[in-house]
PDB file of C-alpha atoms and ligand atoms in Angstrom:
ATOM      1  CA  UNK A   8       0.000   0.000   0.000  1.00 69.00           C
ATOM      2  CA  UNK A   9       1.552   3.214  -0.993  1.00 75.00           C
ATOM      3  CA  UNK A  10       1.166   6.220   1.106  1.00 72.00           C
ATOM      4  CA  UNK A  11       1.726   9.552  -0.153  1.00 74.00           C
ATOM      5  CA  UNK A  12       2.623  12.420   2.515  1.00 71.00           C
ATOM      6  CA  UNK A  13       1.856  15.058   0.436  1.00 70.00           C
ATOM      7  CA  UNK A  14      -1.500  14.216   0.021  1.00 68.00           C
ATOM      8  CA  UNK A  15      -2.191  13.191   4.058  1.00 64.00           C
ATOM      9  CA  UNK A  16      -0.845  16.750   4.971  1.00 68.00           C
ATOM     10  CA  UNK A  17      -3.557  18.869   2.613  1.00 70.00           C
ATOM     11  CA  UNK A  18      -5.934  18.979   5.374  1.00 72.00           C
ATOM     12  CA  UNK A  19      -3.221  18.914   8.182  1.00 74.00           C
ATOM     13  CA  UNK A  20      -4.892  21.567  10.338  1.00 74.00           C
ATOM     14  CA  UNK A  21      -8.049  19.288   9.949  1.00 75.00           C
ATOM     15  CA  UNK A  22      -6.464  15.918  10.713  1.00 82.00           C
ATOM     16  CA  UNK A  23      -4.240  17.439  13.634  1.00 89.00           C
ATOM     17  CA  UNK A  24      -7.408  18.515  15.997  1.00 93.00           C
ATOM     18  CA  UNK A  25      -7.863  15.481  17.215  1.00 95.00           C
ATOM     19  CA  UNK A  26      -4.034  14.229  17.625  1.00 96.00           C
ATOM     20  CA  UNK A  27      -3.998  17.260  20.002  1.00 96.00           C
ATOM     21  CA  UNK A  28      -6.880  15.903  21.904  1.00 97.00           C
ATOM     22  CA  UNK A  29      -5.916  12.783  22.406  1.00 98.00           C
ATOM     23  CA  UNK A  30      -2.312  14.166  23.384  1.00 97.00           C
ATOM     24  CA  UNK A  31      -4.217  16.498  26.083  1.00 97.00           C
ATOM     25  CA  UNK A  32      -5.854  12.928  27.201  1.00 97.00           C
ATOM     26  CA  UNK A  33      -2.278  11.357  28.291  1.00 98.00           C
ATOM     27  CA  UNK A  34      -1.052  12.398  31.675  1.00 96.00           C
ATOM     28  CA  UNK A  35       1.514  13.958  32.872  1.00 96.00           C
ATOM     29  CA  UNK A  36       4.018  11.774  34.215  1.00 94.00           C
ATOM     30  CA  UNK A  37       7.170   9.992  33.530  1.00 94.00           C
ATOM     31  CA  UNK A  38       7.579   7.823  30.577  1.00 97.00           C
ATOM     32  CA  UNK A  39      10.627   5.726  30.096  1.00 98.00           C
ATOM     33  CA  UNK A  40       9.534   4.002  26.863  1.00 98.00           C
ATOM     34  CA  UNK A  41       7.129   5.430  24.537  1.00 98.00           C
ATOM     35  CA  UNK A  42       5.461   4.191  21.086  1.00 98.00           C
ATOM     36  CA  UNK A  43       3.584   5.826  18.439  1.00 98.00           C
ATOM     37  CA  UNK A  44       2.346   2.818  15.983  1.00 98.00           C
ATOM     38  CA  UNK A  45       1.240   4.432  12.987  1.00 98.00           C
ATOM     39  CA  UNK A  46       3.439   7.180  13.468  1.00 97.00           C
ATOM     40  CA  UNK A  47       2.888   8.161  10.183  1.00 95.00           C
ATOM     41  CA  UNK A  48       5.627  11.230   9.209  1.00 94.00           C
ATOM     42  CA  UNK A  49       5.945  11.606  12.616  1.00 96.00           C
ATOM     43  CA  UNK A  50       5.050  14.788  13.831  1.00 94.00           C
ATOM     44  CA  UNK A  51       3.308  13.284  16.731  1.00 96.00           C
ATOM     45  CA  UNK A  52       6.470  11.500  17.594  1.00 97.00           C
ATOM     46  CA  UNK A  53       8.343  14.314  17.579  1.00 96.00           C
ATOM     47  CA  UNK A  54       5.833  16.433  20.084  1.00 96.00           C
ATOM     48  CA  UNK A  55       5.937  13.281  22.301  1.00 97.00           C
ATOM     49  CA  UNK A  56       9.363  13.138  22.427  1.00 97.00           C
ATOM     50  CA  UNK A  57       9.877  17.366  22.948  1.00 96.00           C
ATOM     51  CA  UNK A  58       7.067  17.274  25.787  1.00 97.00           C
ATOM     52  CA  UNK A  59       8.562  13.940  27.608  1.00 97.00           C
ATOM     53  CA  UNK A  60      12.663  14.490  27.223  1.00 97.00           C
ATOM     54  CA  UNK A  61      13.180  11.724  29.846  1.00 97.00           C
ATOM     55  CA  UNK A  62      11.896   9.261  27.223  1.00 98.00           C
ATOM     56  CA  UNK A  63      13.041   7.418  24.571  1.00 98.00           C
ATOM     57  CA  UNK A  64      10.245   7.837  21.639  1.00 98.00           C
ATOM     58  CA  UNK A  65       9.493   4.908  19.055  1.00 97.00           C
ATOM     59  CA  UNK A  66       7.742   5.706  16.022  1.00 97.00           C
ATOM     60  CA  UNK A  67       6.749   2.746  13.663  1.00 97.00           C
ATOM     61  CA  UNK A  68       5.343   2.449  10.708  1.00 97.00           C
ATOM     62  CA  UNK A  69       4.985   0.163   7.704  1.00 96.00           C
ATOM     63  CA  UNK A  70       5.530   2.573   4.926  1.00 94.00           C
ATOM     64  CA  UNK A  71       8.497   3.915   3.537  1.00 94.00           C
ATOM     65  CA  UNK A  72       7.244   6.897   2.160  1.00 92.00           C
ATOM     66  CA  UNK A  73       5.827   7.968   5.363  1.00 92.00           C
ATOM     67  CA  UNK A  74       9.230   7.088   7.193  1.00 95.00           C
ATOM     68  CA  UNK A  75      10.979   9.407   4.548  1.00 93.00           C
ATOM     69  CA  UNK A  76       9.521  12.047   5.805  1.00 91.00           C
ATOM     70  CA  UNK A  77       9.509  11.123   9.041  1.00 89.00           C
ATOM     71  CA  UNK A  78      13.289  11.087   9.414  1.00 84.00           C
ATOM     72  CA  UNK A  79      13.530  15.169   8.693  1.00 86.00           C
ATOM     73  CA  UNK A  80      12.394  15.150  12.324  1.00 81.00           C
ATOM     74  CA  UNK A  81      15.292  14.986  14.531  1.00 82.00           C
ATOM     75  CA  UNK A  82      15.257  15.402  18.188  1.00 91.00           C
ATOM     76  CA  UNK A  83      18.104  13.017  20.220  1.00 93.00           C
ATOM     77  CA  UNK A  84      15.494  10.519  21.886  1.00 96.00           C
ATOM     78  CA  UNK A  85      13.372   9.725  18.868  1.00 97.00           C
ATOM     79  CA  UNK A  86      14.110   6.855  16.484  1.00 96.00           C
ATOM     80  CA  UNK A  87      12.230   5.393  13.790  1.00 96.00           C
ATOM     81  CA  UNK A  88      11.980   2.049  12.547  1.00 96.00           C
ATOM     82  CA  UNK A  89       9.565   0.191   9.661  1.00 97.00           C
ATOM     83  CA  UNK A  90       7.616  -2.967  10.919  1.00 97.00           C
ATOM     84  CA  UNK A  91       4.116  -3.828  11.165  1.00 97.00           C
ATOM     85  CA  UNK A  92       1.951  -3.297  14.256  1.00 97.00           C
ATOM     86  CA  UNK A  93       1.140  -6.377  14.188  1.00 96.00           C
ATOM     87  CA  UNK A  94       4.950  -7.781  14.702  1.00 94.00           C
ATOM     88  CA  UNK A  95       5.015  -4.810  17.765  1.00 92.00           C
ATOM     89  CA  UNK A  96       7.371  -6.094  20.521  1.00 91.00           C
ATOM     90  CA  UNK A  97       8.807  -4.760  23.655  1.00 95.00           C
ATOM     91  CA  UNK A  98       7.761  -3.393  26.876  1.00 97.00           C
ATOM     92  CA  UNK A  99       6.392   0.628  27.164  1.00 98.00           C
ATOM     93  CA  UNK A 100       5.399   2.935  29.443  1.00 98.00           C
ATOM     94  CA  UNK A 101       3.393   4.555  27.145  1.00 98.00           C
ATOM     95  CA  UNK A 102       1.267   3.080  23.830  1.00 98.00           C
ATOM     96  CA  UNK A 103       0.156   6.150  21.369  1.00 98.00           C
ATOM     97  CA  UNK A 104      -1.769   5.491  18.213  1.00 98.00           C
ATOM     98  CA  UNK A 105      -3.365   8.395  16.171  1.00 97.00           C
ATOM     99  CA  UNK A 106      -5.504   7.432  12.946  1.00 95.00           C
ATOM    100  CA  UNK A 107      -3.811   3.951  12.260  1.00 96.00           C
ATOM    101  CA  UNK A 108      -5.507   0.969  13.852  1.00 97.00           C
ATOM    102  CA  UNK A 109      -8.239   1.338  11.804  1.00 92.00           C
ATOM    103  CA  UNK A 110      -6.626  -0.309   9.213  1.00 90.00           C
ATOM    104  CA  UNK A 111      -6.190  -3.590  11.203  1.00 94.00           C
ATOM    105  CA  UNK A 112      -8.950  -5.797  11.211  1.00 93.00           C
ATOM    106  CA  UNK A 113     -10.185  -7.661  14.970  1.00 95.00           C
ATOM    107  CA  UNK A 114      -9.461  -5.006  17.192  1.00 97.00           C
ATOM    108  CA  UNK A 115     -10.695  -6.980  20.719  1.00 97.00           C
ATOM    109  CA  UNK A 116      -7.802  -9.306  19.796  1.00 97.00           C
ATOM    110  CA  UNK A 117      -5.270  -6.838  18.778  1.00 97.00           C
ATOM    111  CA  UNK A 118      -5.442  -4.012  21.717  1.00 98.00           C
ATOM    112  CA  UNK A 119      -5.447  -7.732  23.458  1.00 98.00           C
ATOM    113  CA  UNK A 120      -2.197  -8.325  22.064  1.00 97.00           C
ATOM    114  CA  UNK A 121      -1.062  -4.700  22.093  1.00 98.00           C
ATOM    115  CA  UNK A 122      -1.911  -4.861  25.608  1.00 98.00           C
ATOM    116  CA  UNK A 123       0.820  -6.901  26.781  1.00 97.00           C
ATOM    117  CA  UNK A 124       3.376  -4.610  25.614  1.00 97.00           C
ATOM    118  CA  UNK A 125       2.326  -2.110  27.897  1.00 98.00           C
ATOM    119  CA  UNK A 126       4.382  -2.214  31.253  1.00 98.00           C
ATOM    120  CA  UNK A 127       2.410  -2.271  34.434  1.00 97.00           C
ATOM    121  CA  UNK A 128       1.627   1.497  35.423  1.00 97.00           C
ATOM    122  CA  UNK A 129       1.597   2.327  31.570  1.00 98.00           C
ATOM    123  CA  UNK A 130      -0.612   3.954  29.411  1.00 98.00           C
ATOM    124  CA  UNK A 131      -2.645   3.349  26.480  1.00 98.00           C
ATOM    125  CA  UNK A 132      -4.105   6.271  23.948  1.00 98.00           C
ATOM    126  CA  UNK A 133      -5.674   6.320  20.873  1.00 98.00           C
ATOM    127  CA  UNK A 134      -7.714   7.357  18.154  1.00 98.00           C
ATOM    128  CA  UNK A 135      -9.394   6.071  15.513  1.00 97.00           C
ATOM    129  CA  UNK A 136     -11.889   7.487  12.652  1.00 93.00           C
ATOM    130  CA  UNK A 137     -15.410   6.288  13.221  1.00 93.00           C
ATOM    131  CA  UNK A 138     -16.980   7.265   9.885  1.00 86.00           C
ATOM    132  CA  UNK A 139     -17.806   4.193   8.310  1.00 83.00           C
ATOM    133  CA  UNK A 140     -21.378   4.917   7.886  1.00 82.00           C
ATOM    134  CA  UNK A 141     -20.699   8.116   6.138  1.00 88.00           C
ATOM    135  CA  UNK A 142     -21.830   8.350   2.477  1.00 90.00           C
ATOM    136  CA  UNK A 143     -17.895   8.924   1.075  1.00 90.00           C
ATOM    137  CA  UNK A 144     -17.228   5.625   3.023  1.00 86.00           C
ATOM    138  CA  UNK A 145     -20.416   3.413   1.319  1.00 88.00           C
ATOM    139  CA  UNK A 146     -19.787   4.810  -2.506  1.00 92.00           C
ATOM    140  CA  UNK A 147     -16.195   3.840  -1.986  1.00 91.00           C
ATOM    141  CA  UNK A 148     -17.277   0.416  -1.385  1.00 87.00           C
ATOM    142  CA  UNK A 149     -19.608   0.451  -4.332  1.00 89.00           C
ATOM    143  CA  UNK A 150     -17.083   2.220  -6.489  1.00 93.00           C
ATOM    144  CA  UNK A 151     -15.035  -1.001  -5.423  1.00 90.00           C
ATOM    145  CA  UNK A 152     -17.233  -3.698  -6.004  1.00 89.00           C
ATOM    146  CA  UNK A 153     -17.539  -1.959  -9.627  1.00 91.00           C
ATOM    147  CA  UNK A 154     -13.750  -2.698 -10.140  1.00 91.00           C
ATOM    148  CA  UNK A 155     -13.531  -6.129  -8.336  1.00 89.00           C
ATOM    149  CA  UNK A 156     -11.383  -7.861 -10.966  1.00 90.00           C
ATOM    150  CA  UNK A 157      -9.429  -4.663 -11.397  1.00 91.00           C
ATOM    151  CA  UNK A 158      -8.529  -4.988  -7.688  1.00 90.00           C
ATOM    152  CA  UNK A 159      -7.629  -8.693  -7.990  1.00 85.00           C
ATOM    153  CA  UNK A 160     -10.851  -9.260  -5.599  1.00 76.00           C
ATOM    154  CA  UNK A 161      -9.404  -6.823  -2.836  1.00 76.00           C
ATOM    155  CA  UNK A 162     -11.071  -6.367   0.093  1.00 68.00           C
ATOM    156  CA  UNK A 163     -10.072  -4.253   2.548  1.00 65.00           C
ATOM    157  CA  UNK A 164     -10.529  -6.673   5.719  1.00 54.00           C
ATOM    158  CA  UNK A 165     -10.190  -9.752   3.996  1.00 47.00           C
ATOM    159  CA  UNK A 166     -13.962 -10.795   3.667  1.00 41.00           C
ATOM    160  CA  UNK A 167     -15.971  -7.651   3.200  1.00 43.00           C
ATOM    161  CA  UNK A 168     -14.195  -4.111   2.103  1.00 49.00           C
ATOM    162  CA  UNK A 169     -17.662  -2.211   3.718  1.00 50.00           C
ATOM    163  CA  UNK A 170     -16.893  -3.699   7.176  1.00 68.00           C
ATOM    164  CA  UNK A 171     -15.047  -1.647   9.618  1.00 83.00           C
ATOM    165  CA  UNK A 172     -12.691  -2.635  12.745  1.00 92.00           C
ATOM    166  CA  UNK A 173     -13.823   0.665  15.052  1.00 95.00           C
ATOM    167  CA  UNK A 174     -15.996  -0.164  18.141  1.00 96.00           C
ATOM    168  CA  UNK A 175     -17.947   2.696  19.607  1.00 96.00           C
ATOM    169  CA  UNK A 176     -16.309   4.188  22.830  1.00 98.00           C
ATOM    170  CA  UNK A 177     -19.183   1.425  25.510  1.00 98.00           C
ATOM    171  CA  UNK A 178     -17.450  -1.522  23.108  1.00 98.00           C
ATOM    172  CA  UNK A 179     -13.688  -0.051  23.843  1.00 98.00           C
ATOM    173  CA  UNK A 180     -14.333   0.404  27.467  1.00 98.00           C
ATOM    174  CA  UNK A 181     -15.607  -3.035  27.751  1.00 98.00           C
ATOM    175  CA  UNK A 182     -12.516  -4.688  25.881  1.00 98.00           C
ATOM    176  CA  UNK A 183     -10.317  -2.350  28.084  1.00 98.00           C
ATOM    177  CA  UNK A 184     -12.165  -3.813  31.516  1.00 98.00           C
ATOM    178  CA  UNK A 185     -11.417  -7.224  30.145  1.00 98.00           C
ATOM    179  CA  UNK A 186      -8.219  -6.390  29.506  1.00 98.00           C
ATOM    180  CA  UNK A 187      -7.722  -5.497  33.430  1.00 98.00           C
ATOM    181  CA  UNK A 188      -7.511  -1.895  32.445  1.00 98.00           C
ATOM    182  CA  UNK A 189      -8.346   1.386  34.891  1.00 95.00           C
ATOM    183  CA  UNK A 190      -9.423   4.872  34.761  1.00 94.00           C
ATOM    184  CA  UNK A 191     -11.142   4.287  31.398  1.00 98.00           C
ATOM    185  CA  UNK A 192     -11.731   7.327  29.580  1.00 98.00           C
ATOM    186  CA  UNK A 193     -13.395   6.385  25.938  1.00 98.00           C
ATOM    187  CA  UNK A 194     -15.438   9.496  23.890  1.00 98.00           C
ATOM    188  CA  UNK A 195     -16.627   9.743  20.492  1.00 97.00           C
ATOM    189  CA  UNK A 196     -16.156  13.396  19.237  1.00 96.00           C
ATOM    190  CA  UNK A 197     -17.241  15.150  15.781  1.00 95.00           C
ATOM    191  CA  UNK A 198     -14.672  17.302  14.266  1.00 94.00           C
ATOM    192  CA  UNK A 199     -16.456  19.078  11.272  1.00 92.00           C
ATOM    193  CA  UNK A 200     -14.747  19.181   8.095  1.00 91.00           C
ATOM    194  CA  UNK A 201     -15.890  21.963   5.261  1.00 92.00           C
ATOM    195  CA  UNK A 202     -15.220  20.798   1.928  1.00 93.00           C
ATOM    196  CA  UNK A 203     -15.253  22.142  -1.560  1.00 93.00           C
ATOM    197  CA  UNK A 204     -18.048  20.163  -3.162  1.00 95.00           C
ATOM    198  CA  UNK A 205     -17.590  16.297  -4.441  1.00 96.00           C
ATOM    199  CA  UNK A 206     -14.240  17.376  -5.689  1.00 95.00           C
ATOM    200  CA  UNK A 207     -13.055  18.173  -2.018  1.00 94.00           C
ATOM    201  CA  UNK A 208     -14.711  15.129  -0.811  1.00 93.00           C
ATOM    202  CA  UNK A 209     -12.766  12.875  -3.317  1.00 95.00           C
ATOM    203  CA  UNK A 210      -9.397  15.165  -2.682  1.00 92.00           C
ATOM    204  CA  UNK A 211      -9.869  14.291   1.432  1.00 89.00           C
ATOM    205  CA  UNK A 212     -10.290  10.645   0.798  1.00 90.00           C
ATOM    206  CA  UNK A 213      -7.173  10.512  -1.424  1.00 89.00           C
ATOM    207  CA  UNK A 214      -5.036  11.041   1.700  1.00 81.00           C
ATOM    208  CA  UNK A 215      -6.515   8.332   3.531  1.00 82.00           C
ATOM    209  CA  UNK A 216      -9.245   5.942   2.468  1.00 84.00           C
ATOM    210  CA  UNK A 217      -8.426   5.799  -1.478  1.00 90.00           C
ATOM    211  CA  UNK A 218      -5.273   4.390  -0.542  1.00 87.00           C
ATOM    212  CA  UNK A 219      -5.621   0.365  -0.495  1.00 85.00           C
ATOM    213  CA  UNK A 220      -7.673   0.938  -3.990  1.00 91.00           C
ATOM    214  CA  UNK A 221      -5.633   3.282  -6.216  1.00 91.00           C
ATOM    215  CA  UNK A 222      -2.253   1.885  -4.739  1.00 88.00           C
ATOM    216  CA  UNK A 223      -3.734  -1.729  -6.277  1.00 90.00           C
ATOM    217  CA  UNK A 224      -4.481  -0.028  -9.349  1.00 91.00           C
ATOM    218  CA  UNK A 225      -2.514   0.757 -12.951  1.00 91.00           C
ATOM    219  CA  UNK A 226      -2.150   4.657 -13.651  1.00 92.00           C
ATOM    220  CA  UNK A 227      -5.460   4.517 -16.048  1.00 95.00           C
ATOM    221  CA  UNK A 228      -7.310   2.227 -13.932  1.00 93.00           C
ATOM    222  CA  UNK A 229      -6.493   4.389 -10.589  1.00 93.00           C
ATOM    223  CA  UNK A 230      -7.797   7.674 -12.752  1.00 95.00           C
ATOM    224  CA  UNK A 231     -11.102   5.362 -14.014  1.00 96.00           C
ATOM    225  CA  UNK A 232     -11.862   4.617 -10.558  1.00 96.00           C
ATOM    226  CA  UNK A 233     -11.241   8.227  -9.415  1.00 96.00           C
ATOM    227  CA  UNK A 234     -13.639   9.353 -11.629  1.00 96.00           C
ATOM    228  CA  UNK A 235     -16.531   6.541 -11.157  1.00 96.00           C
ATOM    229  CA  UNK A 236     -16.634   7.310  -7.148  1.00 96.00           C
ATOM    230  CA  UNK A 237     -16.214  11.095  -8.046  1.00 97.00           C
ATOM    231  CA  UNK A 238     -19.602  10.590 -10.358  1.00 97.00           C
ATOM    232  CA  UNK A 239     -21.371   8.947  -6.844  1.00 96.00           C
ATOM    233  CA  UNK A 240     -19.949  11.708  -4.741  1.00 96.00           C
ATOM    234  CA  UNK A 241     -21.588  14.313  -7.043  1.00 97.00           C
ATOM    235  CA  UNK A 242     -24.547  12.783  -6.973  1.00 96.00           C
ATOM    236  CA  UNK A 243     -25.227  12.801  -3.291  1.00 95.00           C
ATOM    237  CA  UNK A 244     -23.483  15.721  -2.956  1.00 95.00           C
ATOM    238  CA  UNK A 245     -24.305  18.257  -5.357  1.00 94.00           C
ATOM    239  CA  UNK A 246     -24.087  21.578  -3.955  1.00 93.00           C
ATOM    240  CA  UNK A 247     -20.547  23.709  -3.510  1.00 94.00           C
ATOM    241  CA  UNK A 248     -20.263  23.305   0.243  1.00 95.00           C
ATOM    242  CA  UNK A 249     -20.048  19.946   1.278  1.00 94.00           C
ATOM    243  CA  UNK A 250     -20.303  19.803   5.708  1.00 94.00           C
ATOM    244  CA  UNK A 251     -18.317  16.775   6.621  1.00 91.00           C
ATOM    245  CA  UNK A 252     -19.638  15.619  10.620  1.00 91.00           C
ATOM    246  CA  UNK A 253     -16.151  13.569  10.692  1.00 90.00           C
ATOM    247  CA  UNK A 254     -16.561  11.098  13.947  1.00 94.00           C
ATOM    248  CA  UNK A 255     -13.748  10.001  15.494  1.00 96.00           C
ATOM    249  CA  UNK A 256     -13.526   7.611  18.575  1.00 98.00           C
ATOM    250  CA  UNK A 257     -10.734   8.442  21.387  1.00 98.00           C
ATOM    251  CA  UNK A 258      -9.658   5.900  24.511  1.00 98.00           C
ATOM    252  CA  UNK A 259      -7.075   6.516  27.111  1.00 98.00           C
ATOM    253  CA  UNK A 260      -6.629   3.564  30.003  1.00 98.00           C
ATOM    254  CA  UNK A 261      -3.883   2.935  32.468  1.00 97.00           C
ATOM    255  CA  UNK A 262      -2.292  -0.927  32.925  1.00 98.00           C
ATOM    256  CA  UNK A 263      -2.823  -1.320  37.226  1.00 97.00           C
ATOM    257  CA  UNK A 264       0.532  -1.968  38.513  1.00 94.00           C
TER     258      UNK A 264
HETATM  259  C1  SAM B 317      -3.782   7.928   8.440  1.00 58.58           C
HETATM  260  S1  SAM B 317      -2.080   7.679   8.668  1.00 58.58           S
HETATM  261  C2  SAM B 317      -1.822   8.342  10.305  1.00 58.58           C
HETATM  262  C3  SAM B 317      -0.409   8.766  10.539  1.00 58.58           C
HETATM  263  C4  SAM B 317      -0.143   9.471  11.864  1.00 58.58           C
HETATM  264  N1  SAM B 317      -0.381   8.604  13.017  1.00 58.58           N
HETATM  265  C5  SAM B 317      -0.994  10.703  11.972  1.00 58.58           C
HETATM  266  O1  SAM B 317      -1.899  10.755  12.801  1.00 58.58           O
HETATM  267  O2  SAM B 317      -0.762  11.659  11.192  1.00 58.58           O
HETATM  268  C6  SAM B 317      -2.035   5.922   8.998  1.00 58.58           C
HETATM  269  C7  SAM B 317      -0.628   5.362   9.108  1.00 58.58           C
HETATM  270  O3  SAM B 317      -0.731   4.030   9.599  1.00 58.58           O
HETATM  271  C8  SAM B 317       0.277   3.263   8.959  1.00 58.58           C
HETATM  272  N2  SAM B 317      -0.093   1.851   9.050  1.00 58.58           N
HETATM  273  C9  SAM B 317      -1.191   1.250   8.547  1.00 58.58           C
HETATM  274  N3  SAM B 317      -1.173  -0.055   8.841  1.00 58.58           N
HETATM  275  C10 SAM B 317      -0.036  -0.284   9.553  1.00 58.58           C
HETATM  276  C11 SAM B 317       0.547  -1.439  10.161  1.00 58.58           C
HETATM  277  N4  SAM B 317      -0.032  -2.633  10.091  1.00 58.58           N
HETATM  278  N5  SAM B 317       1.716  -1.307  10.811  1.00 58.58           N
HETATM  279  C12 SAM B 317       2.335  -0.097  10.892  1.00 58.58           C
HETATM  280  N6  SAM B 317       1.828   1.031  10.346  1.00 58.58           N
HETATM  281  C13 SAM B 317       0.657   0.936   9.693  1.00 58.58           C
HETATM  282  C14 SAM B 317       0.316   3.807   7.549  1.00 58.58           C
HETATM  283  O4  SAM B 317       1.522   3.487   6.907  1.00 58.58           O
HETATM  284  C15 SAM B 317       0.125   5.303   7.785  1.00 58.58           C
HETATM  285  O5  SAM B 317       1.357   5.975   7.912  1.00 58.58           O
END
């Protein structure tokens, strides 16, 4: 899957309201070790390693073109390294994860598993998108089942593309109590997005959501697919101004020692 950094950062100021939440939701302590999985091109990383000097700051990701621009950051107790969440090992005093575990399926068994790489005393934060249900996210899947045998039969959890991962906050606190976890604090927020028409809706989801699809796709292929979804978007969204409610869910919880 090929990530493209330019694209993430055209909404930056939208995407970065709710990193800054979540940061406000970790507390103030000391952290020894520190991961940000997802880190993406690691701006997050960086704050997290400028507002907690004691610590030494991991930020992983999968792709290299994220990590490329991730490695212009450079403050003494961050590193970087490429590796899949799901390989995660080691021990931390702090788990961060902004925007990325939405892209991993089962997530019961993986905050299960991330879980026990969280030291006793540590803490766990993250967000995740919750706008599944949104229209953008339902003519994607249409726009996809339109170019099945383009995609090689892709789906984006392995058995049905319009399925998402993301719980609602009651179904992260529960996992979390299972888990053994305290002082659960789990909200679901709006952050509004204005957009310039269908166009803006389709230039937003290039960052993100179009990835898997146009990253599977040949040059003419990625721009017929482009403009298939663009067609739905129109349609429900005709008018110039396009008011995006974008939901986002956000969970903080401390390992008991
Ligand atoms: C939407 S971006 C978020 C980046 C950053 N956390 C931020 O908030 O700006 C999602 C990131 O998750 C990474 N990612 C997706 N699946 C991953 C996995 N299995 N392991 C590691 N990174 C992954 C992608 O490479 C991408 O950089």
């Amino acid at each position: 899957m090929t990530w493209n950094p330019d694209q993430y950062h055209r909404f930056k100021d939208a995407r970065s309201a709710p990193a800054r939440d979540l940061q406000a939701m970790i507390p103030e302590r000391e952290y020894g070790d520190i991961v940000d999985l997802g880190c993406g091109t690691g701006e997050q990383a960086t704050q997290l390693a400028a507002r907690f000097p004691a610590a030494r700051v991991l930020g992983l990701d999968s792709s290299p073109e994220m990590l490329t621009r991730a490695s212009e950051h450079s403050i003494q107790n961050l590193r970087f390294e490429q590796g899949s969440i799901l390989d995660l090992r080691g021990d931390f005093d702090l788990i961060y994860s902004n925007a990325a575990l939405q892209w991993l399926p089962d997530h019961p068994a993986l905050l299960a598993q991330i879980w026990t790489q969280l030291r006793p005393g540590g803490v766990l934060a993250v967000q995740v998108p919750a706008n599944h249900d949104h229209a953008s996210h339902r003519l994607l899947s249409e726009t996809a089942d339109q170019f099945r045998a383009e995609l090689g039969g892709y789906t984006r959890f392995g058995t049905a593309h319009r399925s998402s991962p993301v719980l609602s906050p009651a179904a992260y606190a529960e996992t979390l109590d299972a888990l053994g976890a305290g002082e659960i604090t789990a909200i679901s927020k709006v952050y509004p997005v204005i957009l310039d028409g269908a166009a803006g809706l389709l230039d937003w989801t290039r960052g993100t959501a179009l990835v898997p699809y146009i990253s599977r796709l040949g040059e003419e292929d990625g721009q017929r697919f482009e403009a298939a979804y663009l067609q739905k978007l129109t349609d429900a969204f005709p008018g110039k101004r396009v008011f995006y409610a974008f939901t986002r869910v956000l969970f903080v919880a401390y390992k008991p020692t």
